[in-house]
C-alpha cells in the first residue's frame, strides 16, 4: 500500500513510522525542508534505540527506513492509496491542501485528516469527492499509543470507513469509531480529569500534590491531573479545553479554568518550560517538594476519598453521556480511555463496579450542593439506575 503523509512534524513523522513498520511504502511530505530533516534524524535515533532494547535488528531498521521517502512536492503523493494529513490545525490551510491534493491522486484514494479539533465534515467539504474523506486520529507519540480514533464524517462512504478501519488494524493499532463531534471520544471524555481537579483546587479544598496523590493512590491513574497537565503543556491543554467548550456552545460542563489560563499566560507551561504546577530540572524531571508532608490521618484519608470520588464520578458521567448521545459504543468508549490515555480501567466498567446507584447519588449530591448545570447527571445513568441495569 502506498501511503502519503502530509506534514512531517510530531504527528506526521510518528504516523509515517507506524505505516512504514507495517510494510507500507510511505512518502512524507512537508513544505519545510528542516522539518523533513528533523523527522529523518529523529527516526534514525528512535530505531537505534529500538535495536539497543532488542526490539528490532538492523535489517528491520533498514527495511523501515527504506520504506520512507521524504518529499517536498505535493504532486509526489499522486500514487497514494491513502493519505493522512497532519499539518497545522487551521481549517483554511487544510482545505487548500486537500483540494490541491485531490487534483493529483486517483479517484479511489482515501484522504484522511489527523485533526484533533476540527470537524471532519468541514474538511471533507473541500473535496469534490467528500465521501473519500475520513478522520484518522492518532495519539502522541503515535508509534507508542495503541489507540486510533476513526471518525466518519456525514459525507464519508461506508466503504471508505471500512477500509480505513481495516488499514489501521493492519498497522496493529486498536480502533475506536467516534462520531464527528468536538473532541471525538478521548478529548471529550477526559475533560473532567483536568477540569474537576482544577475546580477542587480553586475551591481551596486541596493543593495540587494532594489532588494528584488521591488520583494516583486511590484511582491508580499513572499521573495525577496536575502532573499530566504539566506534561502535556498548560498552553496546549488549556486550548483543547477552550476549543471543546466553545464547540459545545459553552456547555458549563467544559468550562475552562482561570487557574490554568493564568499559568499558561505566565509561561508556566509545565515540563517544557521548567515550571508549571510543579518545578522541573533541566532534564524535565519533577523536583519533589521536600516540604510536602504526607499525612495518613483519618481526616486526610477522608479528603483523598472525597477528591477521587468527585473526579471519578464526573468522568463516568461524561462517558455515560457520550454513550447516551451515540458518540461511540460502550466498548469503544472504554477502549479509547484505556488505550488512548492509559486509564487503569474503562470508565463504564468502573461505573458498573462502583454501582450505577452510587454514581447517580454522588452526582445528585454535587448538583444539590452547587446548583450548577456542570453537575447534572446524564439521563442515561438515571434511567439505568431506575431499571437496575449495568453497562456490561
Ligand atoms: P507540528 O507543528 O509538529 O507539525 C506540523 C507540520 O506541518 C510542520 O512540520 C509544518 O512544517 C507542516 N506544515 C504546515 N503547513 C503545511 C502545509 N501547508 N503543507 C505541508 N506541510 C505543512 O504539529 P503536530 O503536533 O504534528 O500536529 C499536526 C496535526 O495533528 C494537527 O492537526 C493536530 O491537531 C493533530 N494532532 C496533534 C496531536 C499532538 O499531540 N501534537 C495529537 C493528535 C492530533
Coordinates of C-alpha atoms and ligand atoms in Angstrom, one line a residue:
X1 CA 0.0 0.0 0.0
X2 CA 1.3 3.5 -0.9
X3 CA 0.7 6.0 2.0
X4 CA 1.2 9.7 1.7
X5 CA 1.7 11.7 4.9
X6 CA 1.2 15.4 4.7
X7 CA 3.1 17.3 7.4
X8 CA 6.3 15.9 8.9
X9 CA 6.1 17.3 12.4
X10 CA 5.4 15.5 15.7
X11 CA 2.4 13.5 14.5
X12 CA 3.2 13.1 10.8
X13 CA 6.6 11.6 11.4
X14 CA 5.2 9.2 14.0
X15 CA 2.4 8.1 11.7
X16 CA 5.0 7.6 8.9
X17 CA 7.0 5.3 11.2
X18 CA 3.9 3.3 12.1
X19 CA 2.9 2.8 8.4
X20 CA 6.5 2.0 7.3
X21 CA 6.9 -0.5 10.1
X22 CA 3.9 -2.4 8.8
X23 CA 5.4 -2.6 5.3
X24 CA 3.7 0.3 3.6
X25 CA 5.6 2.5 1.1
X26 CA 5.4 5.9 2.7
X27 CA 6.0 9.4 1.3
X28 CA 6.4 12.0 4.0
X29 CA 5.6 15.5 2.6
X30 CA 6.3 18.9 4.2
X31 CA 6.8 22.3 2.8
X32 CA 9.6 22.9 5.3
X33 CA 12.8 21.0 4.5
X34 CA 14.1 21.5 8.0
X35 CA 11.0 19.5 9.3
X36 CA 11.8 16.7 7.0
X37 CA 15.5 16.6 8.0
X38 CA 14.4 16.6 11.6
X39 CA 11.9 13.8 11.0
X40 CA 14.6 11.7 9.3
X41 CA 17.1 12.2 12.0
X42 CA 14.7 11.5 14.8
X43 CA 13.6 8.2 13.2
X44 CA 17.2 7.2 13.0
X45 CA 17.6 7.8 16.7
X46 CA 14.3 6.0 17.6
X47 CA 15.2 3.0 15.6
X48 CA 18.7 2.8 17.1
X49 CA 17.1 2.9 20.5
X50 CA 14.8 0.0 19.5
X51 CA 17.9 -2.0 18.4
X52 CA 19.5 -1.3 21.7
X53 CA 16.4 -2.6 23.5
X54 CA 16.5 -5.7 21.3
X55 CA 13.1 -4.9 19.8
X56 CA 14.3 -4.9 16.2
X57 CA 17.5 -5.8 14.4
X58 CA 19.5 -3.7 12.0
X59 CA 17.9 -5.4 9.0
X60 CA 14.5 -4.3 10.3
X61 CA 15.8 -0.8 10.8
X62 CA 17.0 -0.6 7.2
X63 CA 13.7 -2.0 5.9
X64 CA 11.7 0.6 7.8
X65 CA 13.9 3.4 6.7
X66 CA 13.9 2.2 3.0
X67 CA 10.0 2.3 3.2
X68 CA 10.0 6.1 3.8
X69 CA 10.9 8.8 1.3
X70 CA 10.9 12.4 2.2
X71 CA 9.4 14.8 -0.4
X72 CA 8.6 18.5 -0.7
X73 CA 6.2 18.4 -3.7
X74 CA 2.6 17.5 -3.0
X75 CA 2.4 16.0 -6.5
X76 CA 4.8 13.3 -5.4
X77 CA 1.9 11.8 -3.4
X78 CA 0.0 11.1 -6.7
X79 CA 0.3 7.3 -6.4
X80 CA -1.0 7.1 -2.8
X81 CA -3.8 4.7 -1.9
X82 CA -4.3 6.5 1.4
X83 CA -3.1 10.0 2.5
X84 CA -3.1 11.2 6.1
X85 CA -2.8 14.9 6.7
X86 CA -1.1 16.2 9.9
X87 CA -0.3 19.8 9.2
X88 CA -1.0 22.9 11.2
X89 CA -4.5 23.0 12.9
X90 CA -6.0 25.6 10.6
X91 CA -9.2 24.8 8.6
X92 CA -8.4 27.2 5.7
X93 CA -4.9 25.9 5.2
X94 CA -6.1 22.3 5.5
X95 CA -8.8 22.9 2.9
X96 CA -6.4 24.4 0.4
X97 CA -4.0 21.5 0.7
X98 CA -6.9 18.9 0.4
X99 CA -8.3 20.4 -2.7
X100 CA -4.9 20.6 -4.4
X101 CA -4.1 17.0 -3.3
X102 CA -7.4 15.8 -4.8
X103 CA -6.3 17.1 -8.2
X104 CA -3.2 14.7 -8.1
X105 CA -4.5 11.4 -6.6
X106 CA -6.6 8.7 -8.1
X107 CA -10.4 8.6 -7.6
X108 CA -10.2 5.8 -5.1
X109 CA -7.5 7.3 -2.9
X110 CA -8.7 7.8 0.7
X111 CA -8.0 11.3 2.0
X112 CA -7.8 11.4 5.8
X113 CA -7.1 14.0 8.5
X114 CA -5.4 13.6 11.9
X115 CA -7.1 16.8 13.2
X116 CA -7.8 16.9 16.9
X117 CA -10.4 19.7 16.9
X118 CA -11.8 20.5 13.5
X119 CA -14.9 18.7 12.2
X120 CA -14.2 16.1 9.5
X121 CA -17.4 17.3 7.7
X122 CA -15.8 20.8 7.3
X123 CA -12.6 19.3 5.9
X124 CA -14.4 16.8 3.6
X125 CA -16.4 19.7 2.2
X126 CA -13.3 21.0 0.5
X127 CA -13.2 17.9 -1.8
X128 CA -15.1 17.2 -4.9
X129 CA -15.5 13.6 -3.7
X130 CA -16.2 14.2 0.0
X131 CA -17.2 10.6 0.5
X132 CA -13.5 9.6 0.4
X133 CA -12.6 11.7 3.5
X134 CA -12.4 10.3 7.0
X135 CA -10.8 11.3 10.3
X136 CA -7.9 9.1 11.4
X137 CA -6.9 10.4 14.8
X138 CA -3.6 9.2 16.3
X139 CA -2.3 9.9 19.8
X140 CA 1.1 11.3 20.7
X141 CA 3.5 9.5 20.4
X142 CA 1.9 7.7 17.5
X143 CA 4.3 4.7 17.4
X144 CA 3.6 4.0 21.2
X145 CA 0.0 4.8 21.7
X146 CA -2.2 1.9 20.8
X147 CA -5.4 3.8 20.1
X148 CA -6.6 5.4 16.9
X149 CA -10.0 7.1 16.7
X150 CA -11.6 6.7 13.3
X151 CA -14.2 9.3 12.5
X152 CA -16.6 9.1 9.6
X153 CA -18.0 12.5 8.5
X154 CA -21.6 12.6 7.5
X155 CA -20.3 12.6 3.9
X156 CA -18.0 9.5 4.4
X157 CA -18.9 6.4 2.4
X158 CA -19.3 3.0 4.2
X159 CA -16.6 1.5 2.0
X160 CA -14.1 4.2 2.9
X161 CA -14.8 3.9 6.6
X162 CA -14.4 0.1 6.5
X163 CA -11.1 0.4 4.5
X164 CA -9.8 2.9 7.0
X165 CA -10.6 0.7 10.0
X166 CA -9.0 -2.3 8.3
X167 CA -5.8 -0.4 7.5
X168 CA -5.4 0.9 11.0
X169 CA -6.0 -2.6 12.4
X170 CA -3.3 -4.0 9.9
X171 CA -1.0 -1.4 11.4
X172 CA -1.6 -3.2 14.8
X173 CA -3.5 -0.4 16.3
X174 CA -6.7 -0.5 18.3
X175 CA -9.6 1.3 16.6
X176 CA -12.4 3.2 18.3
X177 CA -15.0 4.6 16.0
X178 CA -16.3 8.0 17.0
X179 CA -19.0 10.4 15.8
X180 CA -17.8 13.6 14.2
X181 CA -18.3 15.8 17.3
X182 CA -15.9 18.0 19.3
X183 CA -13.1 16.1 21.0
X184 CA -14.3 12.8 19.4
X185 CA -14.1 10.3 22.3
X186 CA -10.9 10.9 24.3
X187 CA -10.6 14.6 24.3
X188 CA -14.2 14.9 25.3
X189 CA -14.5 12.2 28.0
X190 CA -11.1 13.2 29.6
X191 CA -12.1 16.8 30.2
X192 CA -13.3 16.3 33.8
X193 CA -10.0 14.7 34.8
X194 CA -8.4 18.2 34.4
X195 CA -11.5 20.4 34.9
X196 CA -12.8 18.9 38.1
X197 CA -9.2 18.7 39.6
X198 CA -8.8 22.4 38.8
X199 CA -12.1 23.2 40.3
X200 CA -11.3 21.3 43.5
X201 CA -8.1 23.3 43.8
X202 CA -9.9 26.6 43.1
X203 CA -12.4 25.9 45.8
X204 CA -9.4 25.6 48.2
X205 CA -10.2 22.1 49.1
X206 CA -6.7 20.8 48.5
X207 CA -3.4 21.7 46.8
X208 CA -2.0 20.2 43.6
X209 CA 0.0 17.4 45.2
X210 CA -2.9 16.3 47.4
X211 CA -5.2 16.1 44.5
X212 CA -2.7 14.2 42.4
X213 CA -1.8 11.8 45.2
X214 CA -5.5 11.0 45.7
X215 CA -6.0 10.2 42.0
X216 CA -2.8 8.1 41.9
X217 CA -3.2 6.2 45.1
X218 CA -7.0 5.6 45.1
X219 CA -7.6 5.6 41.3
X220 CA -4.3 4.1 40.1
X221 CA -4.0 6.7 37.4
X222 CA -0.4 6.8 36.2
X223 CA -0.2 10.5 36.6
X224 CA -2.1 13.0 38.6
X225 CA -4.1 15.6 36.8
X226 CA -1.6 18.4 37.5
X227 CA 1.3 16.3 36.6
X228 CA -0.4 15.4 33.4
X229 CA -1.3 19.0 32.5
X230 CA 2.3 19.9 33.1
X231 CA 3.4 17.0 30.9
X232 CA 1.0 18.0 28.0
X233 CA 1.8 21.7 28.5
X234 CA -0.7 24.1 30.1
X235 CA -0.9 26.1 26.9
X236 CA -1.9 23.0 24.8
X237 CA -4.2 21.6 27.4
X238 CA -5.9 24.9 28.0
X239 CA -6.5 25.4 24.3
X240 CA -8.1 22.0 23.9
X241 CA -10.5 22.7 26.8
X242 CA -11.3 26.1 25.4
X243 CA -11.9 24.7 22.0
X244 CA -14.2 21.9 23.3
X245 CA -16.1 24.5 25.5
X246 CA -16.7 26.8 22.5
X247 CA -17.6 23.9 20.2
X248 CA -20.2 22.7 22.7
X249 CA -21.9 26.1 22.6
X250 CA -20.5 26.9 26.1
X251 CA -21.9 24.0 28.0
X252 CA -20.7 24.7 31.6
X253 CA -19.5 21.1 31.9
X254 CA -16.5 22.0 29.8
X255 CA -15.8 25.4 31.3
X256 CA -12.0 26.2 31.2
X257 CA -10.3 27.3 34.4
X258 CA -8.8 30.7 35.2
X259 CA -6.0 28.9 37.2
X260 CA -4.8 27.1 34.1
X261 CA -5.2 30.2 32.0
X262 CA -3.1 32.3 34.3
X263 CA -0.4 29.6 34.4
X264 CA -0.4 29.5 30.7
X265 CA -0.3 33.3 30.4
X266 CA 2.6 33.5 32.8
X267 CA 4.6 31.0 30.8
X268 CA 4.3 28.3 33.5
X269 CA 3.7 25.7 30.8
X270 CA 4.9 22.7 32.7
X271 CA 7.7 20.3 32.0
X272 CA 8.8 22.0 28.8
X273 CA 9.3 25.4 30.5
X274 CA 10.8 24.1 33.7
X275 CA 7.9 25.4 35.7
X276 CA 4.2 24.6 35.8
X277 CA 2.1 23.3 38.7
X278 CA 5.4 21.8 39.7
X279 CA 9.0 22.6 39.2
X280 CA 11.2 20.6 36.8
X281 CA 15.0 20.2 36.4
X282 CA 16.9 20.7 33.1
X283 CA 16.1 17.1 32.1
X284 CA 12.4 17.6 32.6
X285 CA 12.4 15.6 35.8
X286 CA 9.9 16.8 38.5
X287 CA 11.6 18.3 41.5
X288 CA 10.0 16.9 44.6
X289 CA 9.0 19.4 47.2
X290 CA 10.6 18.3 50.5
X291 CA 8.1 20.4 52.5
X292 CA 5.2 18.2 51.5
X293 CA 4.2 16.0 54.4
X294 CA 2.1 13.1 53.5
X295 CA -0.4 12.5 56.3
X296 CA -2.5 9.4 56.7
X297 CA -4.7 10.8 59.4
X298 CA -8.4 9.9 59.2
X299 CA -9.2 13.4 58.0
X300 CA -6.7 13.3 55.1
X301 CA -8.0 9.9 54.1
X302 CA -11.5 11.3 54.0
X303 CA -10.4 14.2 51.9
X304 CA -8.5 12.0 49.5
X305 CA -11.6 9.8 49.0
X306 CA -13.7 12.9 48.5
X307 CA -11.4 14.2 45.8
X308 CA -11.1 10.9 44.0
X309 CA -14.8 10.1 44.1
X310 CA -15.6 13.6 42.7
X311 CA -13.2 13.4 39.8
X312 CA -14.2 9.8 39.0
X313 CA -17.9 10.3 39.1
X314 CA -17.6 13.3 36.8
X315 CA -15.5 11.2 34.3
X316 CA -18.1 8.4 34.5
X317 CA -20.9 11.0 33.8
X318 CA -19.1 12.3 30.8
X319 CA -18.5 8.7 29.4
X320 CA -22.2 7.8 30.1
X321 CA -23.4 10.9 28.3
X322 CA -21.1 10.2 25.3
X323 CA -22.8 6.8 25.1
X324 CA -26.3 8.4 25.6
X325 CA -25.6 10.7 22.7
X326 CA -24.2 7.9 20.5
X327 CA -20.7 9.3 20.2
X328 CA -19.4 5.7 20.3
X329 CA -20.3 2.2 21.5
X330 CA -19.7 1.4 25.2
X331 CA -16.8 -0.9 24.3
X332 CA -15.2 1.8 22.2
X333 CA -15.6 4.4 24.9
X334 CA -13.8 2.2 27.4
X335 CA -11.2 1.1 24.9
X336 CA -10.5 4.7 24.0
X337 CA -9.8 5.8 27.6
X338 CA -7.6 2.7 28.4
X339 CA -5.6 2.7 25.2
X340 CA -5.6 6.5 24.3
X341 CA -4.8 7.9 27.8
X342 CA -3.8 4.8 29.7
X343 CA -6.7 5.0 32.3
X344 CA -6.4 2.0 34.6
X345 CA -10.0 0.9 33.8
X346 CA -12.7 1.8 31.3
X347 CA -15.0 4.4 32.8
X348 CA -18.2 2.5 32.1
X349 CA -16.8 -0.7 33.5
X350 CA -15.7 1.4 36.5
X351 CA -19.3 2.7 36.8
X352 CA -20.6 -0.9 36.9
X353 CA -18.1 -1.7 39.6
X354 CA -19.0 1.3 41.8
X355 CA -22.7 0.8 41.1
X356 CA -24.9 3.0 39.0
X357 CA -26.8 4.0 42.1
X358 CA -23.6 5.2 43.7
X359 CA -22.9 7.3 40.6
X360 CA -26.3 8.9 40.5
X361 CA -26.3 9.6 44.2
X362 CA -22.8 11.2 44.1
X363 CA -23.8 13.4 41.1
X364 CA -27.1 14.4 42.7
X365 CA -25.2 15.4 45.9
X366 CA -22.9 17.6 43.9
X367 CA -25.8 19.1 42.0
X368 CA -27.7 19.8 45.2
X369 CA -24.7 21.5 46.7
X370 CA -23.8 23.7 43.8
X371 CA -27.0 24.0 41.7
X372 CA -24.7 24.2 38.6
X373 CA -25.5 22.6 35.3
X374 CA -22.0 21.2 35.3
X375 CA -23.1 18.6 37.8
X376 CA -26.2 17.4 36.0
X377 CA -26.5 13.6 36.0
X378 CA -26.7 12.0 32.5
X379 CA -30.2 10.9 31.7
X380 CA -28.7 7.5 30.8
X381 CA -27.3 6.9 34.3
X382 CA -30.6 7.9 35.8
X383 CA -32.6 5.6 33.5
X384 CA -30.2 2.7 34.1
X385 CA -30.5 3.2 37.8
X386 CA -34.3 3.0 37.7
X387 CA -34.2 -0.1 35.6
X388 CA -31.4 -1.7 37.6
X389 CA -29.2 -2.1 34.6
X390 CA -25.4 -2.2 34.1
X391 CA -23.2 -1.2 31.1
X392 CA -21.7 -4.6 30.5
Ligands
LIG1 P1 3.6 20.1 14.2 O1 3.7 21.5 14.3 O2 4.6 19.3 15.0 O3 3.8 19.7 12.7 C1 3.1 20.3 11.6 C2 4.0 20.2 10.3 O4 3.2 20.6 9.2 C3 5.2 21.1 10.4 O5 6.3 20.3 10.1 C4 4.9 22.1 9.2 O6 6.1 22.4 8.5 C5 4.0 21.3 8.3 N1 3.1 22.2 7.5 C6 2.4 23.3 7.9 N2 1.7 23.7 6.9 C7 1.9 22.9 5.9 C8 1.4 22.9 4.5 N3 0.6 23.8 4.1 N4 1.8 21.8 3.7 C9 2.7 20.9 4.2 N5 3.2 20.9 5.4 C10 2.8 21.9 6.3 O7 2.1 19.6 14.5 P2 1.6 18.3 15.1 O8 1.6 18.4 16.6 O9 2.2 17.1 14.5 O10 0.0 18.3 14.7 C11 -0.4 18.1 13.4 C12 -1.9 17.8 13.3 O11 -2.1 16.7 14.2 C13 -2.8 18.9 13.8 O12 -4.0 18.8 13.0 C14 -3.1 18.5 15.2 O13 -4.3 18.9 15.7 C15 -3.1 16.9 15.1 N6 -2.8 16.2 16.4 C16 -1.8 16.6 17.2 C17 -1.5 15.8 18.3 C18 -0.4 16.2 19.3 O14 -0.4 15.7 20.4 N7 0.6 17.0 18.9 C19 -2.3 14.6 18.7 C20 -3.3 14.3 17.7 C21 -3.5 15.1 16.6

